[in-house]
PDB file of C-alpha atoms in Angstrom:
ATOM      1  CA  UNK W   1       2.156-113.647   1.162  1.00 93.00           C
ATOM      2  CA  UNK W   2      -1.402-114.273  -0.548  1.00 93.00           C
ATOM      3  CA  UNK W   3      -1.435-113.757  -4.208  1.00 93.00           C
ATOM      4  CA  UNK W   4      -2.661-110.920  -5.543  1.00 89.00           C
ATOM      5  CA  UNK W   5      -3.470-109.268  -1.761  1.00 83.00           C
ATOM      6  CA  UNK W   6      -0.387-108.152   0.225  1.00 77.00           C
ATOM      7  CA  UNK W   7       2.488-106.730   0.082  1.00 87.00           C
ATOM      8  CA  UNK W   8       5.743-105.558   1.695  1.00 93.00           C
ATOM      9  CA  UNK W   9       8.585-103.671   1.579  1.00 95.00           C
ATOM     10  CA  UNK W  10      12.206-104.925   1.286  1.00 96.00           C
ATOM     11  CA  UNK W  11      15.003-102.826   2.886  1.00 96.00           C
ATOM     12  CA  UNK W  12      19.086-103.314   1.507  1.00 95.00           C
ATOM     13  CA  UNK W  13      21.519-102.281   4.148  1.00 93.00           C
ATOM     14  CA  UNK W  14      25.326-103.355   4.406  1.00 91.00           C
ATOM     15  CA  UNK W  15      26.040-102.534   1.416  1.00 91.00           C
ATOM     16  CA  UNK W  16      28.822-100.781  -0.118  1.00 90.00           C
ATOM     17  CA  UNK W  17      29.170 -98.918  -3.419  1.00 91.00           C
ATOM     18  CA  UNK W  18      25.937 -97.601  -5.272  1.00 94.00           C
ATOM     19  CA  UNK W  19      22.611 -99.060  -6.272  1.00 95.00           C
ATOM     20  CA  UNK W  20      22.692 -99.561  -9.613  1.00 95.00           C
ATOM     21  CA  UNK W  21      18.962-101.434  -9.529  1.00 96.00           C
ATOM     22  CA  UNK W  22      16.791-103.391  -8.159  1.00 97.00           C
ATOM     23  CA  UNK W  23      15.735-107.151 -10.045  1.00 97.00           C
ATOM     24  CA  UNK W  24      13.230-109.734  -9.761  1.00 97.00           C
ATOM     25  CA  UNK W  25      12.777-113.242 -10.770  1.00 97.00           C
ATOM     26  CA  UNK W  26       9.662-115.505 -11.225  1.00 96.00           C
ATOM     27  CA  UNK W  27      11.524-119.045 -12.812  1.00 96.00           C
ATOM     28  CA  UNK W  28      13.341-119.971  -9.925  1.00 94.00           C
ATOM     29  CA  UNK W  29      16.101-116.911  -9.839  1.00 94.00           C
ATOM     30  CA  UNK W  30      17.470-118.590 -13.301  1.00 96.00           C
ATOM     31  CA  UNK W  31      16.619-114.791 -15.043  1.00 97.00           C
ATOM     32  CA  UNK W  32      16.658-111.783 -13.400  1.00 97.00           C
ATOM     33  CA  UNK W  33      14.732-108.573 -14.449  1.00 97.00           C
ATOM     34  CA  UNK W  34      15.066-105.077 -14.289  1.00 97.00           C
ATOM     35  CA  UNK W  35      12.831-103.318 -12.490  1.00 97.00           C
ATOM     36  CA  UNK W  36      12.729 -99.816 -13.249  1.00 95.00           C
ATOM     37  CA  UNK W  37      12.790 -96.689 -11.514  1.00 95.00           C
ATOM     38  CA  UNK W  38      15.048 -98.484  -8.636  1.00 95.00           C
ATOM     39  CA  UNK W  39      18.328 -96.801  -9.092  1.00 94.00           C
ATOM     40  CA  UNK W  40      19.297 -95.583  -5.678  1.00 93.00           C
ATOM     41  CA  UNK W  41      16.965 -97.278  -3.967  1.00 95.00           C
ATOM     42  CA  UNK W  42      17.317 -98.471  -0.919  1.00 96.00           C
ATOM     43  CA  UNK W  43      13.774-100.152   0.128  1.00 96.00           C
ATOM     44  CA  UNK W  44      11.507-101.539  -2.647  1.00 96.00           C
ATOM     45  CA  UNK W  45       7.888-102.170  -1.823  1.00 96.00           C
ATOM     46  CA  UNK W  46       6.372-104.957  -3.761  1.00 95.00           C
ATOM     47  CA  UNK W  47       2.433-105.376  -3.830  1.00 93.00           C
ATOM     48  CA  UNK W  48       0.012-107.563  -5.252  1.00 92.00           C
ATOM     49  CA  UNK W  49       2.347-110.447  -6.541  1.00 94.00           C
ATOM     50  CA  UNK W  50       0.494-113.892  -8.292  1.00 94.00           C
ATOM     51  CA  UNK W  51       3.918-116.101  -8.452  1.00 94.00           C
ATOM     52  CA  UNK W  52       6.539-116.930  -6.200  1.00 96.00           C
ATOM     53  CA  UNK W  53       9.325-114.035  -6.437  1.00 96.00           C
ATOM     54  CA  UNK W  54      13.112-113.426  -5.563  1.00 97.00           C
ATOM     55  CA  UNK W  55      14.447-110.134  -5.353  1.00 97.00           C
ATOM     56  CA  UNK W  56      18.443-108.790  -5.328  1.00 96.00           C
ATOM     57  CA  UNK W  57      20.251-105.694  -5.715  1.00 97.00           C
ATOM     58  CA  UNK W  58      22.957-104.739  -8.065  1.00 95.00           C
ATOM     59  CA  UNK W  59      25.317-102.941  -6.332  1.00 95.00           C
ATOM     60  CA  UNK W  60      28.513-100.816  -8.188  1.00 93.00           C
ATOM     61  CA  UNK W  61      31.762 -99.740  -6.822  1.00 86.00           C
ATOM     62  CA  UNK W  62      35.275-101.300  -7.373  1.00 84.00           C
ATOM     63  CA  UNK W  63      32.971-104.090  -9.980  1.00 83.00           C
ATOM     64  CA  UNK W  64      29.749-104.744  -9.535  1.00 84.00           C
ATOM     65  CA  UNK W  65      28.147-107.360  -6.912  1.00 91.00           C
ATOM     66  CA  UNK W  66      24.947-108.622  -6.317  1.00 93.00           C
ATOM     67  CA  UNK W  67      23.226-108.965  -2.673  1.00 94.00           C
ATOM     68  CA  UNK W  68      21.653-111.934  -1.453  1.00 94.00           C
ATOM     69  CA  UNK W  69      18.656-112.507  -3.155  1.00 96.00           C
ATOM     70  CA  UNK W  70      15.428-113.136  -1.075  1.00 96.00           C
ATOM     71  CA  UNK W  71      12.452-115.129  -1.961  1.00 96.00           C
ATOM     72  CA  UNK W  72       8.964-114.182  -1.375  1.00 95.00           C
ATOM     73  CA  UNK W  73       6.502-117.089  -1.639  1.00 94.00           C
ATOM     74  CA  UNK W  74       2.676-116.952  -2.474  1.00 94.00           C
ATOM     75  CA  UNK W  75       0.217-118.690  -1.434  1.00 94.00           C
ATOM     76  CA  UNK W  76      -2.619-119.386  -3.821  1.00 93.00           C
ATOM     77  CA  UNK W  77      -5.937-117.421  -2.837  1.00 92.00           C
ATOM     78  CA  UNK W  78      -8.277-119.869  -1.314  1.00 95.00           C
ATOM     79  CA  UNK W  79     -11.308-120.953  -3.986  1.00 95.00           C
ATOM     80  CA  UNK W  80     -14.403-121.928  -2.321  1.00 94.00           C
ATOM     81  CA  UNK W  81     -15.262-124.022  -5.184  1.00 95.00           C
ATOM     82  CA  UNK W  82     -19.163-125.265  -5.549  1.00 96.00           C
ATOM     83  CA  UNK W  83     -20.444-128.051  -3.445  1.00 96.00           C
ATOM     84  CA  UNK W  84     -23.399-130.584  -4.429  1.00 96.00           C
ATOM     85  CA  UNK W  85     -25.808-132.925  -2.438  1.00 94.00           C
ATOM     86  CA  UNK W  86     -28.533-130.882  -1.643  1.00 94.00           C
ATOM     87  CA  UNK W  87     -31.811-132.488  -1.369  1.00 94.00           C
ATOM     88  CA  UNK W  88     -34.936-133.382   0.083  1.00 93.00           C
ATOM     89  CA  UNK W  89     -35.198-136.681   1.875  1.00 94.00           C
ATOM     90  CA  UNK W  90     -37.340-138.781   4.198  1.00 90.00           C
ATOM     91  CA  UNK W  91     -36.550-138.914   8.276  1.00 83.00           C
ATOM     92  CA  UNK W  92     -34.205-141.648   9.468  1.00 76.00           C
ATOM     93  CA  UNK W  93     -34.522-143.546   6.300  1.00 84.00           C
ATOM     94  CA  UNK W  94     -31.491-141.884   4.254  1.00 92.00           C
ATOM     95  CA  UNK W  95     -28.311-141.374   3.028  1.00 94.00           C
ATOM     96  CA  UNK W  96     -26.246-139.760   0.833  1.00 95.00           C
ATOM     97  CA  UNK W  97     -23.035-137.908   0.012  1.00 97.00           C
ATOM     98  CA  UNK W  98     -22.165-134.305   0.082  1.00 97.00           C
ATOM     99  CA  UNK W  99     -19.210-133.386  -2.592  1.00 98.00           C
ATOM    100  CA  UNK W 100     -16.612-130.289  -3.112  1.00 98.00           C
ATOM    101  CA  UNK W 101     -15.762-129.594  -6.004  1.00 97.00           C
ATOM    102  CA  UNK W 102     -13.425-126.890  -7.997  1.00 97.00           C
ATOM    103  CA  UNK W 103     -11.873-125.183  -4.650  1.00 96.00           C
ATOM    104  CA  UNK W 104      -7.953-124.549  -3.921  1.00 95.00           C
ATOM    105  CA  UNK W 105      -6.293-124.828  -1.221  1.00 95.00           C
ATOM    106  CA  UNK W 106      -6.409-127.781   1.927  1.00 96.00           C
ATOM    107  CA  UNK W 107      -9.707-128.560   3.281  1.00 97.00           C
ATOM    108  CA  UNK W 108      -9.628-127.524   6.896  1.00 96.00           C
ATOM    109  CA  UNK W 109     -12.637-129.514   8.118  1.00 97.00           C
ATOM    110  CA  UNK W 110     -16.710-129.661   7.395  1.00 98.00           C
ATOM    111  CA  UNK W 111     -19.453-127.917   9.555  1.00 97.00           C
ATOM    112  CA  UNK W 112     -22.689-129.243   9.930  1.00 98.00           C
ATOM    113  CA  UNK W 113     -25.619-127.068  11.470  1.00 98.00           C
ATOM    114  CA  UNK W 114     -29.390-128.152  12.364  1.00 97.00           C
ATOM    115  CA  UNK W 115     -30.664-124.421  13.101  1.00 97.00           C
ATOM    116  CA  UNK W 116     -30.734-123.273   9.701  1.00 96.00           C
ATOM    117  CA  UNK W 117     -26.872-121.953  10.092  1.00 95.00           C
ATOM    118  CA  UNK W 118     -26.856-120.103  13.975  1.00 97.00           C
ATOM    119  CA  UNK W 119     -24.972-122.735  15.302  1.00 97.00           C
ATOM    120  CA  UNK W 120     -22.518-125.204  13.642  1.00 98.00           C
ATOM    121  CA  UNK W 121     -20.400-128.027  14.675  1.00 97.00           C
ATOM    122  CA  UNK W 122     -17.033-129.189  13.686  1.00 97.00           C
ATOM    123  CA  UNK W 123     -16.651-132.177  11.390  1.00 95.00           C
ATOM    124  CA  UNK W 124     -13.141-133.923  11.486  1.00 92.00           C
ATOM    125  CA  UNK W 125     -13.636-134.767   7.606  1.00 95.00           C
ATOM    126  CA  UNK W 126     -10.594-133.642   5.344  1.00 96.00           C
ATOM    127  CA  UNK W 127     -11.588-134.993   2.266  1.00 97.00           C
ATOM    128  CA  UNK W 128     -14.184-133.600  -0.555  1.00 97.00           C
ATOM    129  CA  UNK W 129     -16.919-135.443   0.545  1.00 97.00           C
ATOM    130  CA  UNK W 130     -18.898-136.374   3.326  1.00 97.00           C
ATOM    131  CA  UNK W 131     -21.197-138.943   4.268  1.00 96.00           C
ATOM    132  CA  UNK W 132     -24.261-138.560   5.977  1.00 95.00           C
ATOM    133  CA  UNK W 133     -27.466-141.010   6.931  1.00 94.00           C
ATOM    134  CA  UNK W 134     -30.501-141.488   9.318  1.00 92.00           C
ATOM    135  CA  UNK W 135     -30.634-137.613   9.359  1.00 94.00           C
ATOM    136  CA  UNK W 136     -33.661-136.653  11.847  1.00 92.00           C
ATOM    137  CA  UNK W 137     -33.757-132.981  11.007  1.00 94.00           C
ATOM    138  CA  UNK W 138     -32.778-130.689   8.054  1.00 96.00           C
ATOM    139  CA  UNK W 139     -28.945-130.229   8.188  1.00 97.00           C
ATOM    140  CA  UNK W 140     -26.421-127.641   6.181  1.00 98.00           C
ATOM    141  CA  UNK W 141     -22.849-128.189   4.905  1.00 97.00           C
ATOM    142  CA  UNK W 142     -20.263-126.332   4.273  1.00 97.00           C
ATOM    143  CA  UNK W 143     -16.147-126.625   3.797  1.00 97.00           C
ATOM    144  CA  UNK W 144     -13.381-124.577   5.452  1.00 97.00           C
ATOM    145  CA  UNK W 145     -11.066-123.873   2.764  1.00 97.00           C
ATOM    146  CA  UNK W 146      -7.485-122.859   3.924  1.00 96.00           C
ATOM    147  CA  UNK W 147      -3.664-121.754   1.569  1.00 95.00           C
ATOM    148  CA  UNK W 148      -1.378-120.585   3.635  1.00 93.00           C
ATOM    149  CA  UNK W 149      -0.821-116.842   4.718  1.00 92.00           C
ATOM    150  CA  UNK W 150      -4.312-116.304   3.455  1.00 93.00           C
ATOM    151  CA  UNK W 151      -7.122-115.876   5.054  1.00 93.00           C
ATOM    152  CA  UNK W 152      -9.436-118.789   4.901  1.00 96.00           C
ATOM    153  CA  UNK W 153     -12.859-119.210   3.149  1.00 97.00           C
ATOM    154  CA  UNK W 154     -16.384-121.477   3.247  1.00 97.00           C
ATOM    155  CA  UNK W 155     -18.108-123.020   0.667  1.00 97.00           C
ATOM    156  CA  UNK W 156     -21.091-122.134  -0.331  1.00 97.00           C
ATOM    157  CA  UNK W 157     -24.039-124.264   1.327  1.00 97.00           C
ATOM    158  CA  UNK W 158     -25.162-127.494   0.514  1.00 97.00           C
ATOM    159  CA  UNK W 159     -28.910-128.388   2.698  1.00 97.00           C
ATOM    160  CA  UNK W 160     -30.014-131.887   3.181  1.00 97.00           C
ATOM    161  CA  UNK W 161     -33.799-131.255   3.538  1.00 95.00           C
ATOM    162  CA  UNK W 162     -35.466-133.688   5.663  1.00 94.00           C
ATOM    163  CA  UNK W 163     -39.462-134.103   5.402  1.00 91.00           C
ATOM    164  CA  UNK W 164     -41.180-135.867   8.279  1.00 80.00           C
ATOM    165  CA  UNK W 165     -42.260-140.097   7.717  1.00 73.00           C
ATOM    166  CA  UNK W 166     -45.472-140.358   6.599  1.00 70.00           C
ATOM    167  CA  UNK W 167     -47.878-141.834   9.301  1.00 67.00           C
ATOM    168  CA  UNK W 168     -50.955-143.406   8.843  1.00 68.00           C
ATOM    169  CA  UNK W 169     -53.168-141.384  11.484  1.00 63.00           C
ATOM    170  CA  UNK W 170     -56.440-142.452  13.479  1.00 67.00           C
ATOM    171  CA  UNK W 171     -59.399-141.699  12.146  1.00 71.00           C
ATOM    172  CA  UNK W 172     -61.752-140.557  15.507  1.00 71.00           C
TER     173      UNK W 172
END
């Protein structure tokens, strides 16, 4: 699941004997917890979790027995994080870098787009920066930011300004 967004609901069947409670663990299913209000239970719905969690049912009869304990993994939330290289340059003479910074998750790929952000085109860059020179026309960036389940997220917009050569012109 994506932390903090989803949830689900677990079900116990097979079992034999009553449900004495429901538990959770967040260190690995070293320490188990309580959680209250689960006596009887059958189905627990879990919602909104932040941390890796595993889940099993105390069940009494003749003893006591545990079930099988699931695990529910999370995914971070994607971060967008900031990006940097904007700028104003001159055409076909330039160069420069544009950098991510401060996002989580795995960078999917760039976009680059020369129609003010209609259109854009794939970039086969996974890293946090890209390279960029002899630009003809003003260009935007941006990052695909993916983790996991989770639905993914862009950067905000870095623009690469470009202002026209200057030209000595005819005087008629």
């Amino acid at each position: 699941v994506c932390s903090g967004t989803t949830g689900g609901t677990l079900v116990i069947n097979g079992y034999v004997g009553v449900i004495k409670e429901w538990q959770d663990s967040t260190d690995g299913g070293i320490n188990f917890n309580s959680i209250p209000g689960t006596a009887g239970t059958t189905s627990y719905t879990f919602t909104n979790l932040t941390a890796t969690t595993q889940y099993r049912v105390q069940v009494i009869s003749c003893g006591g027995a545990f079930s099988s304990i699931v695990t529910i993994d999370v995914d971070p939330a994607p971060v967008a994080g900031t990006i940097s290289g904007s700028k104003m340059v001159c055409g076909n003479s330039n160069a420069g870098t544009i950098k991510l910074s401060g996002h989580t998750g795995t960078i999917a790929h760039w976009e680059t787009s020369t129609d003010n952000g209609n259109t854009w085109i794939l970039q086969s860059n996974t890293t946090d920066s890209l390279n960029y020179s002899g630009l003809t026309a003003t260009t935007q960036y941006h990052v695909l930011i993916h983790s996991g389940v989770c639905a993914s997220v862009f950067s905000p917009i870095a623009t690469v300004t470009v202002t026209p050569i200057s030209q000595d012109g005819l005087i008629l």
